[in-house]
């Protein structure tokens, strides 16, 4: 039986006081899509507004990114469904890619939070990479505790942000996750780092997007065994 993963993607095209161009980080959609699609996993795309999803940092020298840009999936992405009209429980996992865009519209958004709760509460996998884990902030499963409290995870680190977008982001994601009680870890700047804590799978940065998808794929396959 085919398994399904929902990518929740930002609609934000600019961020910060200087109106820095942004969107989703292209590799963080293209690489997970490549891993999952090759394995026969069906991928759908949703965003808060639906429709167009701006992107950043496209690298035409990367075969996976070039293939995704030219794919039917990319066209579907740019006709993304409205997240409010999608039930996360209908999917085997949700995946929130990063880029700076999520720090504009996905972070602390109640519709995104509801999708995280719905996925988790129905036994599905919740996954996010780079700035995508901002989707986990403020999530409450109903017990009054932050969702991330006591959970092992990662995200784009303060060290990485210092040289990348410190003046553009509204806060340090690493600090915000720690403040809600997350057991945060990171690797050296721009090196792959994925943390698996049960059904929660997070990746630190763009280099972690493919490895995160491989961990998710292994977890999905274990469910079919």
PDB file of N, CA, C and O in Angstrom, residues 7-12 23-24 46-49 53 83 94-116 128-129 131-139 171:
ATOM      1  N   UNK A   7       4.370  17.618   2.649  1.00  0.00           N
ATOM      2  CA  UNK A   7       5.342  18.694   2.856  1.00  0.00           C
ATOM      3  C   UNK A   7       4.560  19.968   3.153  1.00  0.00           C
ATOM      4  O   UNK A   7       3.671  20.351   2.382  1.00  0.00           O
ATOM      5  N   UNK A   8       4.890  20.646   4.238  1.00  0.00           N
ATOM      6  CA  UNK A   8       4.271  21.921   4.596  1.00  0.00           C
ATOM      7  C   UNK A   8       5.289  23.018   4.310  1.00  0.00           C
ATOM      8  O   UNK A   8       6.321  23.119   4.975  1.00  0.00           O
ATOM      9  N   UNK A   9       5.003  23.835   3.297  1.00  0.00           N
ATOM     10  CA  UNK A   9       5.990  24.742   2.715  1.00  0.00           C
ATOM     11  C   UNK A   9       5.574  26.199   2.920  1.00  0.00           C
ATOM     12  O   UNK A   9       4.387  26.530   2.898  1.00  0.00           O
ATOM     13  N   UNK A  10       6.561  27.061   3.090  1.00  0.00           N
ATOM     14  CA  UNK A  10       6.315  28.488   3.320  1.00  0.00           C
ATOM     15  C   UNK A  10       5.827  29.195   2.058  1.00  0.00           C
ATOM     16  O   UNK A  10       6.223  28.861   0.943  1.00  0.00           O
ATOM     17  N   UNK A  11       4.970  30.205   2.264  1.00  0.00           N
ATOM     18  CA  UNK A  11       4.584  31.130   1.189  1.00  0.00           C
ATOM     19  C   UNK A  11       5.365  32.435   1.232  1.00  0.00           C
ATOM     20  O   UNK A  11       5.162  33.307   0.386  1.00  0.00           O
ATOM     21  N   UNK A  12       6.230  32.615   2.225  1.00  0.00           N
ATOM     22  CA  UNK A  12       6.891  33.909   2.441  1.00  0.00           C
ATOM     23  C   UNK A  12       8.022  34.141   1.448  1.00  0.00           C
ATOM     24  O   UNK A  12       8.899  33.298   1.286  1.00  0.00           O
ATOM     25  N   UNK A  23      12.235  32.262   0.960  1.00  0.00           N
ATOM     26  CA  UNK A  23      11.294  31.237   0.533  1.00  0.00           C
ATOM     27  C   UNK A  23      11.710  29.951   1.197  1.00  0.00           C
ATOM     28  O   UNK A  23      12.374  29.962   2.241  1.00  0.00           O
ATOM     29  N   UNK A  24      11.371  28.805   0.604  1.00  0.00           N
ATOM     30  CA  UNK A  24      11.928  27.556   1.108  1.00  0.00           C
ATOM     31  C   UNK A  24      13.299  27.349   0.494  1.00  0.00           C
ATOM     32  O   UNK A  24      13.581  27.821  -0.607  1.00  0.00           O
ATOM     33  N   UNK A  46       1.455  21.333   0.790  1.00  0.00           N
ATOM     34  CA  UNK A  46       0.496  22.293   1.321  1.00  0.00           C
ATOM     35  C   UNK A  46       1.250  23.519   1.825  1.00  0.00           C
ATOM     36  O   UNK A  46       2.433  23.448   2.178  1.00  0.00           O
ATOM     37  N   UNK A  47       0.562  24.639   1.851  1.00  0.00           N
ATOM     38  CA  UNK A  47       1.100  25.880   2.409  1.00  0.00           C
ATOM     39  C   UNK A  47      -0.059  26.635   3.035  1.00  0.00           C
ATOM     40  O   UNK A  47      -1.226  26.279   2.837  1.00  0.00           O
ATOM     41  N   UNK A  48       0.243  27.649   3.791  1.00  0.00           N
ATOM     42  CA  UNK A  48      -0.828  28.350   4.497  1.00  0.00           C
ATOM     43  C   UNK A  48      -1.791  29.050   3.549  1.00  0.00           C
ATOM     44  O   UNK A  48      -3.005  29.001   3.742  1.00  0.00           O
ATOM     45  N   UNK A  49      -1.279  29.689   2.521  1.00  0.00           N
ATOM     46  CA  UNK A  49      -2.142  30.399   1.580  1.00  0.00           C
ATOM     47  C   UNK A  49      -2.541  29.534   0.396  1.00  0.00           C
ATOM     48  O   UNK A  49      -3.468  29.886  -0.339  1.00  0.00           O
ATOM     49  N   UNK A  53       4.732  28.913  -3.945  1.00  0.00           N
ATOM     50  CA  UNK A  53       5.669  28.825  -2.831  1.00  0.00           C
ATOM     51  C   UNK A  53       7.044  29.283  -3.313  1.00  0.00           C
ATOM     52  O   UNK A  53       7.715  28.571  -4.044  1.00  0.00           O
ATOM     53  N   UNK A  83      -3.276  24.554   3.689  1.00  0.00           N
ATOM     54  CA  UNK A  83      -3.085  23.640   4.803  1.00  0.00           C
ATOM     55  C   UNK A  83      -4.358  23.470   5.623  1.00  0.00           C
ATOM     56  O   UNK A  83      -4.647  22.373   6.112  1.00  0.00           O
ATOM     57  N   UNK A  94       4.388  14.165   8.191  1.00  0.00           N
ATOM     58  CA  UNK A  94       4.508  15.528   7.684  1.00  0.00           C
ATOM     59  C   UNK A  94       5.981  15.909   7.706  1.00  0.00           C
ATOM     60  O   UNK A  94       6.751  15.410   8.543  1.00  0.00           O
ATOM     61  N   UNK A  95       6.362  16.768   6.782  1.00  0.00           N
ATOM     62  CA  UNK A  95       7.749  17.227   6.684  1.00  0.00           C
ATOM     63  C   UNK A  95       7.730  18.736   6.448  1.00  0.00           C
ATOM     64  O   UNK A  95       7.072  19.204   5.516  1.00  0.00           O
ATOM     65  N   UNK A  96       8.431  19.478   7.298  1.00  0.00           N
ATOM     66  CA  UNK A  96       8.504  20.933   7.163  1.00  0.00           C
ATOM     67  C   UNK A  96       9.919  21.316   6.746  1.00  0.00           C
ATOM     68  O   UNK A  96      10.846  21.274   7.560  1.00  0.00           O
ATOM     69  N   UNK A  97      10.130  21.674   5.472  1.00  0.00           N
ATOM     70  CA  UNK A  97      11.454  22.112   5.033  1.00  0.00           C
ATOM     71  C   UNK A  97      11.749  23.511   5.538  1.00  0.00           C
ATOM     72  O   UNK A  97      10.848  24.267   5.904  1.00  0.00           O
ATOM     73  N   UNK A  98      13.029  23.855   5.527  1.00  0.00           N
ATOM     74  CA  UNK A  98      13.440  25.158   6.027  1.00  0.00           C
ATOM     75  C   UNK A  98      13.630  26.193   4.938  1.00  0.00           C
ATOM     76  O   UNK A  98      12.864  26.280   3.991  1.00  0.00           O
ATOM     77  N   UNK A  99      14.716  26.946   5.062  1.00  0.00           N
ATOM     78  CA  UNK A  99      14.808  28.225   4.406  1.00  0.00           C
ATOM     79  C   UNK A  99      14.342  29.252   5.428  1.00  0.00           C
ATOM     80  O   UNK A  99      13.808  28.907   6.495  1.00  0.00           O
ATOM     81  N   UNK A 100      14.522  30.513   5.120  1.00  0.00           N
ATOM     82  CA  UNK A 100      14.092  31.545   6.068  1.00  0.00           C
ATOM     83  C   UNK A 100      12.593  31.779   6.038  1.00  0.00           C
ATOM     84  O   UNK A 100      12.026  32.314   6.988  1.00  0.00           O
ATOM     85  N   UNK A 101      11.932  31.366   4.969  1.00  0.00           N
ATOM     86  CA  UNK A 101      10.500  31.595   4.835  1.00  0.00           C
ATOM     87  C   UNK A 101       9.678  31.141   6.030  1.00  0.00           C
ATOM     88  O   UNK A 101       8.801  31.873   6.500  1.00  0.00           O
ATOM     89  N   UNK A 102       9.931  29.924   6.562  1.00  0.00           N
ATOM     90  CA  UNK A 102       9.134  29.471   7.696  1.00  0.00           C
ATOM     91  C   UNK A 102       9.208  30.384   8.918  1.00  0.00           C
ATOM     92  O   UNK A 102       8.277  30.417   9.724  1.00  0.00           O
ATOM     93  N   UNK A 103      10.308  31.139   9.043  1.00  0.00           N
ATOM     94  CA  UNK A 103      10.439  32.049  10.178  1.00  0.00           C
ATOM     95  C   UNK A 103       9.520  33.267  10.029  1.00  0.00           C
ATOM     96  O   UNK A 103       9.401  34.080  10.952  1.00  0.00           O
ATOM     97  N   UNK A 104       8.858  33.384   8.880  1.00  0.00           N
ATOM     98  CA  UNK A 104       7.891  34.459   8.663  1.00  0.00           C
ATOM     99  C   UNK A 104       6.470  33.955   8.908  1.00  0.00           C
ATOM    100  O   UNK A 104       5.721  34.538   9.702  1.00  0.00           O
ATOM    101  N   UNK A 105       6.095  32.863   8.230  1.00  0.00           N
ATOM    102  CA  UNK A 105       4.676  32.479   8.260  1.00  0.00           C
ATOM    103  C   UNK A 105       4.365  31.170   8.982  1.00  0.00           C
ATOM    104  O   UNK A 105       3.244  30.985   9.470  1.00  0.00           O
ATOM    105  N   UNK A 106       5.319  30.255   9.063  1.00  0.00           N
ATOM    106  CA  UNK A 106       5.043  28.961   9.673  1.00  0.00           C
ATOM    107  C   UNK A 106       5.232  28.985  11.182  1.00  0.00           C
ATOM    108  O   UNK A 106       4.479  28.352  11.924  1.00  0.00           O
ATOM    109  N   UNK A 107       6.223  29.731  11.650  1.00  0.00           N
ATOM    110  CA  UNK A 107       6.507  29.747  13.084  1.00  0.00           C
ATOM    111  C   UNK A 107       5.326  30.285  13.882  1.00  0.00           C
ATOM    112  O   UNK A 107       4.722  31.287  13.542  1.00  0.00           O
ATOM    113  N   UNK A 108       4.947  29.518  14.909  1.00  0.00           N
ATOM    114  CA  UNK A 108       3.882  29.883  15.846  1.00  0.00           C
ATOM    115  C   UNK A 108       2.539  30.163  15.149  1.00  0.00           C
ATOM    116  O   UNK A 108       1.716  30.922  15.651  1.00  0.00           O
ATOM    117  N   UNK A 109       2.328  29.544  14.001  1.00  0.00           N
ATOM    118  CA  UNK A 109       1.051  29.671  13.314  1.00  0.00           C
ATOM    119  C   UNK A 109       0.110  28.575  13.804  1.00  0.00           C
ATOM    120  O   UNK A 109       0.469  27.388  13.809  1.00  0.00           O
ATOM    121  N   UNK A 110      -1.108  28.945  14.198  1.00  0.00           N
ATOM    122  CA  UNK A 110      -1.993  27.971  14.830  1.00  0.00           C
ATOM    123  C   UNK A 110      -2.437  26.872  13.869  1.00  0.00           C
ATOM    124  O   UNK A 110      -2.699  25.734  14.291  1.00  0.00           O
ATOM    125  N   UNK A 111      -2.515  27.178  12.575  1.00  0.00           N
ATOM    126  CA  UNK A 111      -2.905  26.142  11.614  1.00  0.00           C
ATOM    127  C   UNK A 111      -1.791  25.108  11.479  1.00  0.00           C
ATOM    128  O   UNK A 111      -2.049  23.894  11.415  1.00  0.00           O
ATOM    129  N   UNK A 112      -0.560  25.573  11.454  1.00  0.00           N
ATOM    130  CA  UNK A 112       0.582  24.656  11.421  1.00  0.00           C
ATOM    131  C   UNK A 112       0.649  23.855  12.716  1.00  0.00           C
ATOM    132  O   UNK A 112       0.851  22.632  12.698  1.00  0.00           O
ATOM    133  N   UNK A 113       0.474  24.534  13.835  1.00  0.00           N
ATOM    134  CA  UNK A 113       0.485  23.839  15.121  1.00  0.00           C
ATOM    135  C   UNK A 113      -0.588  22.754  15.170  1.00  0.00           C
ATOM    136  O   UNK A 113      -0.342  21.644  15.654  1.00  0.00           O
ATOM    137  N   UNK A 114      -1.767  23.072  14.650  1.00  0.00           N
ATOM    138  CA  UNK A 114      -2.846  22.083  14.624  1.00  0.00           C
ATOM    139  C   UNK A 114      -2.472  20.873  13.770  1.00  0.00           C
ATOM    140  O   UNK A 114      -2.826  19.735  14.104  1.00  0.00           O
ATOM    141  N   UNK A 115      -1.757  21.118  12.664  1.00  0.00           N
ATOM    142  CA  UNK A 115      -1.336  20.010  11.800  1.00  0.00           C
ATOM    143  C   UNK A 115      -0.328  19.122  12.523  1.00  0.00           C
ATOM    144  O   UNK A 115      -0.374  17.889  12.401  1.00  0.00           O
ATOM    145  N   UNK A 116       0.584  19.738  13.266  1.00  0.00           N
ATOM    146  CA  UNK A 116       1.554  18.964  14.040  1.00  0.00           C
ATOM    147  C   UNK A 116       0.828  18.107  15.084  1.00  0.00           C
ATOM    148  O   UNK A 116       1.095  16.905  15.223  1.00  0.00           O
ATOM    149  N   UNK A 128      11.124  17.700  10.347  1.00  0.00           N
ATOM    150  CA  UNK A 128      11.413  19.080   9.955  1.00  0.00           C
ATOM    151  C   UNK A 128      12.916  19.266   9.864  1.00  0.00           C
ATOM    152  O   UNK A 128      13.682  18.606  10.584  1.00  0.00           O
ATOM    153  N   UNK A 129      13.334  20.185   8.991  1.00  0.00           N
ATOM    154  CA  UNK A 129      14.764  20.390   8.782  1.00  0.00           C
ATOM    155  C   UNK A 129      15.100  21.873   8.747  1.00  0.00           C
ATOM    156  O   UNK A 129      14.303  22.691   8.284  1.00  0.00           O
ATOM    157  N   UNK A 131      15.357  25.512   9.381  1.00  0.00           N
ATOM    158  CA  UNK A 131      14.450  26.405  10.100  1.00  0.00           C
ATOM    159  C   UNK A 131      13.044  25.808  10.215  1.00  0.00           C
ATOM    160  O   UNK A 131      12.192  26.379  10.894  1.00  0.00           O
ATOM    161  N   UNK A 132      12.802  24.676   9.585  1.00  0.00           N
ATOM    162  CA  UNK A 132      11.496  24.041   9.642  1.00  0.00           C
ATOM    163  C   UNK A 132      11.027  23.702  11.047  1.00  0.00           C
ATOM    164  O   UNK A 132       9.819  23.761  11.327  1.00  0.00           O
ATOM    165  N   UNK A 133      11.937  23.323  11.976  1.00  0.00           N
ATOM    166  CA  UNK A 133      11.479  23.026  13.325  1.00  0.00           C
ATOM    167  C   UNK A 133      10.833  24.199  14.064  1.00  0.00           C
ATOM    168  O   UNK A 133      10.283  23.995  15.154  1.00  0.00           O
ATOM    169  N   UNK A 134      10.853  25.379  13.492  1.00  0.00           N
ATOM    170  CA  UNK A 134      10.089  26.480  14.098  1.00  0.00           C
ATOM    171  C   UNK A 134       8.603  26.131  14.132  1.00  0.00           C
ATOM    172  O   UNK A 134       7.842  26.708  14.920  1.00  0.00           O
ATOM    173  N   UNK A 135       8.187  25.177  13.293  1.00  0.00           N
ATOM    174  CA  UNK A 135       6.796  24.714  13.294  1.00  0.00           C
ATOM    175  C   UNK A 135       6.414  24.049  14.603  1.00  0.00           C
ATOM    176  O   UNK A 135       5.226  23.919  14.916  1.00  0.00           O
ATOM    177  N   UNK A 136       7.409  23.611  15.375  1.00  0.00           N
ATOM    178  CA  UNK A 136       7.148  22.899  16.615  1.00  0.00           C
ATOM    179  C   UNK A 136       6.954  23.844  17.797  1.00  0.00           C
ATOM    180  O   UNK A 136       6.463  23.427  18.851  1.00  0.00           O
ATOM    181  N   UNK A 137       7.325  25.103  17.637  1.00  0.00           N
ATOM    182  CA  UNK A 137       7.222  26.061  18.734  1.00  0.00           C
ATOM    183  C   UNK A 137       5.771  26.348  19.071  1.00  0.00           C
ATOM    184  O   UNK A 137       4.932  26.537  18.194  1.00  0.00           O
ATOM    185  N   UNK A 138       5.476  26.356  20.364  1.00  0.00           N
ATOM    186  CA  UNK A 138       4.124  26.669  20.806  1.00  0.00           C
ATOM    187  C   UNK A 138       3.135  25.535  20.672  1.00  0.00           C
ATOM    188  O   UNK A 138       1.964  25.700  21.015  1.00  0.00           O
ATOM    189  N   UNK A 139       3.584  24.395  20.175  1.00  0.00           N
ATOM    190  CA  UNK A 139       2.677  23.254  20.019  1.00  0.00           C
ATOM    191  C   UNK A 139       2.381  22.650  21.397  1.00  0.00           C
ATOM    192  O   UNK A 139       3.294  22.424  22.202  1.00  0.00           O
ATOM    193  N   UNK A 171      14.247  35.866  15.763  1.00  0.00           N
ATOM    194  CA  UNK A 171      14.845  35.308  16.975  1.00  0.00           C
ATOM    195  C   UNK A 171      15.731  34.141  16.571  1.00  0.00           C
ATOM    196  O   UNK A 171      15.681  33.677  15.431  1.00  0.00           O
TER     197      UNK A 171
END
